[in-house]
Amino acid sequence: MLNPSSIFDKKELDKVVKTEAMNTMATQHHMMQQVHVDEVLQRLEHTVKGYIQKLEQVSMEQLLWKPTPDEWSLGQMIVHLIQSAQGMQLANVRRCLSVEEQLVGELATQTSGKDTEATQVGANIAQSQYVAKTAQGEALFQYGSFPQERIQVPPSPQYTPLQPDHKEQLVEGLQETLRQMMEVAPAVQVVQEQLLMDAAKNGMSAEEGEQAAVPTVTPSDNTASENVNLSIHATQGAIRNESEPSLPTVAHPRLGGLNAWEWFWLIEMHYRHHLHQQQRLEEGWKHAHA
């Protein structure tokens, strides 16, 4: 098993990164088969219900309590989840879906039923809308989860969420995220099915996906960013597999280009990831008020 906290020389690191690039299609096909859109929704619903139950149990004092001035309260954490999902991640799901719909329309207009020309025009348009994931992005979706290590972001007016005014604000926000996820799920499922079909066209079977020699990745003890810092993927440039489907993507600052399905799944992973922070806050509150 490869340990991402190990120190590789350049030759060995290049070999590792190249191996991961070659196996990206196999891994994505395997992960898509293992995690379906409906399963993502079920996981998110379970997580959201847990957050709401916790809100019912805590007092406003505990909801607004901060371990230190620079750390977030439980209330701020949930505000962050709501704002990031609705303001960025779901918005980018819709952007990807909108571009894909636009591409289909442009393709129909420009080709006038000419199959050969349609194929080429479609490929050119899709390529212009495609941004590959970075190595960090590849690592996240291969792992299927954010690392469990504590992540701290310096306070800033742009990033630090405000304290909530009341619990109902948070409950309504969490429920609205779930409602919007259900709303876009059918279109995202079409995208996921397209990815699987593209994988099949490139000769990738489920068995080949499982048997592909993909290095085992474990989270580093020094993870310092919510955007995943797995040091085995030290190369910051985007990795592109030529056989990888070129669906429209929207770029994430650290993860690179994510398609509609990946932005959708990212929301569930993000909500699940912050359960660790909720647990730390609960333990810190008990210790401070013992």
Short mmCIF file of C-alpha atoms in Angstrom, two decimals:
data_model
loop_
_atom_site.label_atom_id
_atom_site.label_comp_id
_atom_site.label_asym_id
_atom_site.label_seq_id
_atom_site.Cartn_x
_atom_site.Cartn_y
_atom_site.Cartn_z
CA MET A 1 0.00 0.00 0.00
CA LEU A 2 1.30 3.42 -0.94
CA ASN A 3 1.47 5.94 1.86
CA PRO A 4 0.84 9.51 0.64
CA SER A 5 2.93 10.91 3.46
CA SER A 6 5.99 9.12 2.08
CA ILE A 7 8.68 11.14 0.32
CA PHE A 8 9.19 10.11 -3.31
CA ASP A 9 12.00 11.15 -5.57
CA LYS A 10 10.91 12.84 -8.81
CA LYS A 11 11.29 9.73 -10.95
CA GLU A 12 9.19 7.60 -8.62
CA LEU A 13 6.57 10.34 -8.18
CA ASP A 14 6.25 10.74 -11.96
CA LYS A 15 5.76 6.99 -12.26
CA VAL A 16 3.03 7.04 -9.60
CA VAL A 17 1.21 9.98 -11.18
CA LYS A 18 1.41 8.36 -14.63
CA THR A 19 0.02 5.11 -13.25
CA GLU A 20 -2.87 6.93 -11.64
CA ALA A 21 -3.62 8.79 -14.88
CA MET A 22 -3.68 5.53 -16.83
CA ASN A 23 -6.12 4.01 -14.35
CA THR A 24 -8.41 7.01 -13.91
CA MET A 25 -11.03 5.68 -16.31
CA ALA A 26 -11.08 2.27 -14.63
CA THR A 27 -11.42 3.79 -11.17
CA GLN A 28 -14.14 6.25 -12.14
CA HIS A 29 -16.13 3.51 -13.85
CA HIS A 30 -15.81 1.32 -10.76
CA MET A 31 -16.75 4.17 -8.39
CA MET A 32 -19.74 5.16 -10.54
CA GLN A 33 -21.01 1.60 -10.36
CA GLN A 34 -20.45 1.45 -6.62
CA VAL A 35 -22.09 4.84 -5.84
CA HIS A 36 -25.36 5.63 -7.59
CA VAL A 37 -27.25 8.93 -7.61
CA ASP A 38 -30.00 7.42 -5.45
CA GLU A 39 -27.43 6.20 -2.93
CA VAL A 40 -25.89 9.67 -2.70
CA LEU A 41 -29.35 11.10 -1.98
CA GLN A 42 -30.00 8.46 0.70
CA ARG A 43 -26.67 9.19 2.39
CA LEU A 44 -27.30 12.93 2.30
CA GLU A 45 -30.82 12.53 3.68
CA HIS A 46 -29.44 10.44 6.54
CA THR A 47 -26.76 13.05 7.29
CA VAL A 48 -29.22 15.95 7.13
CA LYS A 49 -31.61 14.17 9.51
CA GLY A 50 -28.71 13.73 11.92
CA TYR A 51 -27.89 17.43 11.82
CA ILE A 52 -31.54 18.35 12.42
CA GLN A 53 -31.77 15.95 15.36
CA LYS A 54 -28.64 17.53 16.84
CA LEU A 55 -30.19 21.00 16.46
CA GLU A 56 -33.21 19.81 18.43
CA GLN A 57 -30.94 18.60 21.25
CA VAL A 58 -28.63 21.59 21.74
CA SER A 59 -29.38 24.93 23.35
CA MET A 60 -28.77 28.23 21.54
CA GLU A 61 -25.82 28.77 23.87
CA GLN A 62 -24.21 25.54 22.71
CA LEU A 63 -25.14 26.20 19.07
CA LEU A 64 -23.24 29.52 19.14
CA TRP A 65 -20.35 28.35 21.35
CA LYS A 66 -16.84 28.56 19.83
CA PRO A 67 -13.88 26.62 21.28
CA THR A 68 -11.58 29.57 20.44
CA PRO A 69 -12.21 32.97 18.83
CA ASP A 70 -10.82 31.74 15.49
CA GLU A 71 -12.82 28.51 15.36
CA TRP A 72 -16.37 28.01 14.15
CA SER A 73 -19.40 27.25 16.26
CA LEU A 74 -21.77 24.41 15.38
CA GLY A 75 -24.15 27.03 14.03
CA GLN A 76 -21.48 28.54 11.77
CA MET A 77 -20.53 25.09 10.53
CA ILE A 78 -24.10 24.36 9.43
CA VAL A 79 -24.42 27.81 7.84
CA HIS A 80 -21.25 26.95 5.89
CA LEU A 81 -22.75 23.66 4.68
CA ILE A 82 -25.95 25.36 3.53
CA GLN A 83 -24.22 28.26 1.80
CA SER A 84 -21.58 26.18 0.05
CA ALA A 85 -24.14 23.66 -1.21
CA GLN A 86 -26.70 26.15 -2.46
CA GLY A 87 -24.42 29.03 -3.40
CA MET A 88 -21.64 27.10 -5.13
CA GLN A 89 -22.00 23.35 -5.51
CA LEU A 90 -25.62 23.09 -6.64
CA ALA A 91 -25.17 26.20 -8.74
CA ASN A 92 -22.31 24.44 -10.52
CA VAL A 93 -24.37 21.28 -10.99
CA ARG A 94 -26.90 23.43 -12.83
CA ARG A 95 -24.20 25.22 -14.84
CA CYS A 96 -22.86 21.89 -16.08
CA LEU A 97 -26.34 20.66 -16.94
CA SER A 98 -27.18 23.95 -18.68
CA VAL A 99 -24.01 23.85 -20.79
CA GLU A 100 -24.68 20.25 -21.76
CA GLU A 101 -28.22 21.16 -22.83
CA GLN A 102 -26.83 24.11 -24.79
CA LEU A 103 -24.29 21.86 -26.50
CA VAL A 104 -27.03 19.52 -27.67
CA GLY A 105 -28.96 22.48 -29.08
CA GLU A 106 -25.92 23.92 -30.85
CA LEU A 107 -25.05 20.52 -32.20
CA ALA A 108 -28.51 20.07 -33.71
CA THR A 109 -28.45 23.57 -35.21
CA GLN A 110 -24.98 23.35 -36.74
CA THR A 111 -25.17 19.87 -38.22
CA SER A 112 -28.62 19.74 -39.84
CA GLY A 113 -28.71 15.98 -39.52
CA LYS A 114 -25.27 15.24 -40.96
CA ASP A 115 -24.02 12.39 -38.77
CA THR A 116 -20.29 12.67 -39.52
CA GLU A 117 -20.25 16.43 -39.13
CA ALA A 118 -22.38 16.17 -36.00
CA THR A 119 -19.86 13.90 -34.35
CA GLN A 120 -16.97 16.28 -35.06
CA VAL A 121 -18.83 19.45 -34.08
CA GLY A 122 -20.04 17.82 -30.88
CA ALA A 123 -16.52 16.74 -30.00
CA ASN A 124 -15.14 20.23 -30.65
CA ILE A 125 -17.81 21.96 -28.55
CA ALA A 126 -17.48 19.51 -25.68
CA GLN A 127 -13.69 19.81 -25.71
CA SER A 128 -13.95 23.59 -25.40
CA GLN A 129 -16.06 23.18 -22.26
CA TYR A 130 -13.85 20.55 -20.62
CA VAL A 131 -11.41 21.20 -17.78
CA ALA A 132 -9.66 18.16 -16.31
CA LYS A 133 -9.50 17.42 -12.60
CA THR A 134 -6.27 18.09 -10.77
CA ALA A 135 -4.40 15.27 -9.08
CA GLN A 136 -6.11 16.32 -5.83
CA GLY A 137 -9.48 16.01 -7.52
CA GLU A 138 -8.65 12.55 -8.81
CA ALA A 139 -7.61 11.53 -5.30
CA LEU A 140 -10.86 12.74 -3.72
CA PHE A 141 -13.12 10.83 -6.08
CA GLN A 142 -11.01 7.70 -5.93
CA TYR A 143 -11.13 7.81 -2.13
CA GLY A 144 -14.85 8.64 -2.10
CA SER A 145 -14.54 10.84 0.97
CA PHE A 146 -12.64 13.74 2.46
CA PRO A 147 -9.84 12.69 4.83
CA GLN A 148 -10.86 12.54 8.49
CA GLU A 149 -8.06 14.77 9.72
CA ARG A 150 -8.93 18.16 11.15
CA ILE A 151 -9.00 20.98 8.63
CA GLN A 152 -8.56 24.60 9.61
CA VAL A 153 -9.01 27.61 7.37
CA PRO A 154 -7.76 31.04 8.55
CA PRO A 155 -10.61 33.43 9.48
CA SER A 156 -11.63 35.86 6.75
CA PRO A 157 -14.67 38.06 6.03
CA GLN A 158 -15.08 36.30 2.69
CA TYR A 159 -15.05 32.73 4.04
CA THR A 160 -16.04 32.75 7.72
CA PRO A 161 -19.82 32.23 8.03
CA LEU A 162 -21.94 34.40 10.29
CA GLN A 163 -23.59 33.04 13.41
CA PRO A 164 -27.20 31.91 12.80
CA ASP A 165 -30.08 33.95 14.20
CA HIS A 166 -32.14 30.91 15.22
CA LYS A 167 -32.36 27.15 14.82
CA GLU A 168 -35.26 27.29 12.35
CA GLN A 169 -32.98 29.12 9.89
CA LEU A 170 -30.64 26.13 9.89
CA VAL A 171 -33.35 23.46 9.72
CA GLU A 172 -34.99 25.19 6.76
CA GLY A 173 -31.63 25.61 5.02
CA LEU A 174 -30.70 21.94 5.43
CA GLN A 175 -34.10 20.82 4.16
CA GLU A 176 -33.83 23.19 1.19
CA THR A 177 -30.46 21.70 0.22
CA LEU A 178 -32.01 18.24 0.24
CA ARG A 179 -35.00 19.45 -1.78
CA GLN A 180 -32.76 21.01 -4.44
CA MET A 181 -30.64 17.86 -4.60
CA MET A 182 -33.76 15.79 -5.28
CA GLU A 183 -34.82 18.31 -7.91
CA VAL A 184 -31.64 17.97 -9.99
CA ALA A 185 -31.13 14.24 -9.32
CA PRO A 186 -32.92 12.96 -12.46
CA ALA A 187 -30.75 15.09 -14.76
CA VAL A 188 -27.60 14.13 -12.85
CA GLN A 189 -28.54 10.47 -13.20
CA VAL A 190 -28.60 10.94 -16.99
CA VAL A 191 -25.06 12.34 -16.79
CA GLN A 192 -23.89 9.39 -14.71
CA GLU A 193 -25.44 6.95 -17.18
CA GLN A 194 -23.68 8.79 -20.02
CA LEU A 195 -20.36 8.43 -18.22
CA LEU A 196 -20.95 4.68 -17.86
CA MET A 197 -21.88 4.35 -21.52
CA ASP A 198 -18.76 6.26 -22.56
CA ALA A 199 -16.68 3.98 -20.37
CA ALA A 200 -18.27 0.93 -21.97
CA LYS A 201 -17.54 2.29 -25.46
CA ASN A 202 -13.88 2.54 -24.47
CA GLY A 203 -13.87 -1.16 -23.63
CA MET A 204 -14.10 -0.86 -19.84
CA SER A 205 -16.10 -3.60 -18.15
CA ALA A 206 -17.09 -3.77 -14.50
CA GLU A 207 -14.64 -6.61 -13.99
CA GLU A 208 -11.81 -4.62 -15.57
CA GLY A 209 -12.66 -1.69 -13.35
CA GLU A 210 -12.33 -3.86 -10.27
CA GLN A 211 -9.12 -5.51 -11.47
CA ALA A 212 -7.38 -2.30 -12.56
CA ALA A 213 -4.13 -1.71 -10.73
CA VAL A 214 -5.04 1.49 -8.95
CA PRO A 215 -2.69 2.44 -6.07
CA THR A 216 -4.33 2.42 -2.65
CA VAL A 217 -4.51 5.96 -1.30
CA THR A 218 -4.74 6.77 2.41
CA PRO A 219 -5.12 10.28 3.85
CA SER A 220 -2.02 12.10 5.02
CA ASP A 221 -1.64 13.06 8.67
CA ASN A 222 -0.81 16.61 7.57
CA THR A 223 -3.96 17.41 5.60
CA ALA A 224 -4.39 21.16 5.80
CA SER A 225 -7.08 21.99 3.26
CA GLU A 226 -10.72 21.08 2.86
CA ASN A 227 -9.96 20.61 -0.81
CA VAL A 228 -7.95 17.46 0.02
CA ASN A 229 -4.18 17.42 0.22
CA LEU A 230 -3.04 13.87 -0.44
CA SER A 231 0.67 14.29 -0.91
CA ILE A 232 1.01 11.23 -3.14
CA HIS A 233 -0.62 13.52 -5.70
CA ALA A 234 1.95 16.26 -5.30
CA THR A 235 1.74 17.29 -8.94
CA GLN A 236 -0.67 20.23 -9.11
CA GLY A 237 -1.31 20.09 -12.87
CA ALA A 238 -4.42 18.51 -14.32
CA ILE A 239 -4.27 14.86 -15.38
CA ARG A 240 -6.17 14.02 -18.53
CA ASN A 241 -6.83 10.52 -19.80
CA GLU A 242 -7.51 10.66 -23.54
CA SER A 243 -10.29 8.10 -23.16
CA GLU A 244 -11.96 10.08 -20.37
CA PRO A 245 -15.41 11.41 -21.39
CA SER A 246 -15.44 15.13 -22.13
CA LEU A 247 -18.64 16.22 -20.40
CA PRO A 248 -19.01 19.92 -19.54
CA THR A 249 -17.25 20.86 -16.31
CA VAL A 250 -16.98 23.81 -13.95
CA ALA A 251 -13.61 24.34 -12.32
CA HIS A 252 -13.14 23.95 -8.57
CA PRO A 253 -10.21 26.03 -7.21
CA ARG A 254 -8.31 22.97 -5.96
CA LEU A 255 -10.01 19.94 -7.50
CA GLY A 256 -10.08 21.11 -11.11
CA GLY A 257 -12.96 20.59 -13.51
CA LEU A 258 -15.93 18.69 -12.08
CA ASN A 259 -18.93 17.57 -14.10
CA ALA A 260 -22.52 17.66 -12.88
CA TRP A 261 -22.32 14.21 -11.28
CA GLU A 262 -19.10 15.06 -9.43
CA TRP A 263 -20.41 18.39 -8.07
CA PHE A 264 -23.54 16.50 -6.96
CA TRP A 265 -21.55 13.82 -5.15
CA LEU A 266 -19.22 16.44 -3.64
CA ILE A 267 -22.14 17.90 -1.67
CA GLU A 268 -22.82 14.58 0.04
CA MET A 269 -19.13 14.04 0.81
CA HIS A 270 -18.86 17.57 2.21
CA TYR A 271 -21.88 17.21 4.51
CA ARG A 272 -20.60 13.85 5.73
CA HIS A 273 -17.10 15.22 6.28
CA HIS A 274 -18.30 17.88 8.75
CA LEU A 275 -19.75 15.23 11.05
CA HIS A 276 -16.21 14.97 12.43
CA GLN A 277 -16.24 18.68 13.27
CA GLN A 278 -19.64 18.32 14.92
CA GLN A 279 -18.26 15.55 17.12
CA ARG A 280 -15.23 17.65 18.10
CA LEU A 281 -17.48 20.58 19.01
CA GLU A 282 -19.73 18.38 21.11
CA GLU A 283 -16.74 16.92 22.99
CA GLY A 284 -15.22 20.39 23.43
CA TRP A 285 -18.48 21.76 24.84
CA LYS A 286 -18.76 18.92 27.35
CA HIS A 287 -15.16 19.41 28.45
CA ALA A 288 -15.55 23.18 28.79
CA HIS A 289 -18.74 22.82 30.81
CA ALA A 290 -17.88 19.77 32.88
#
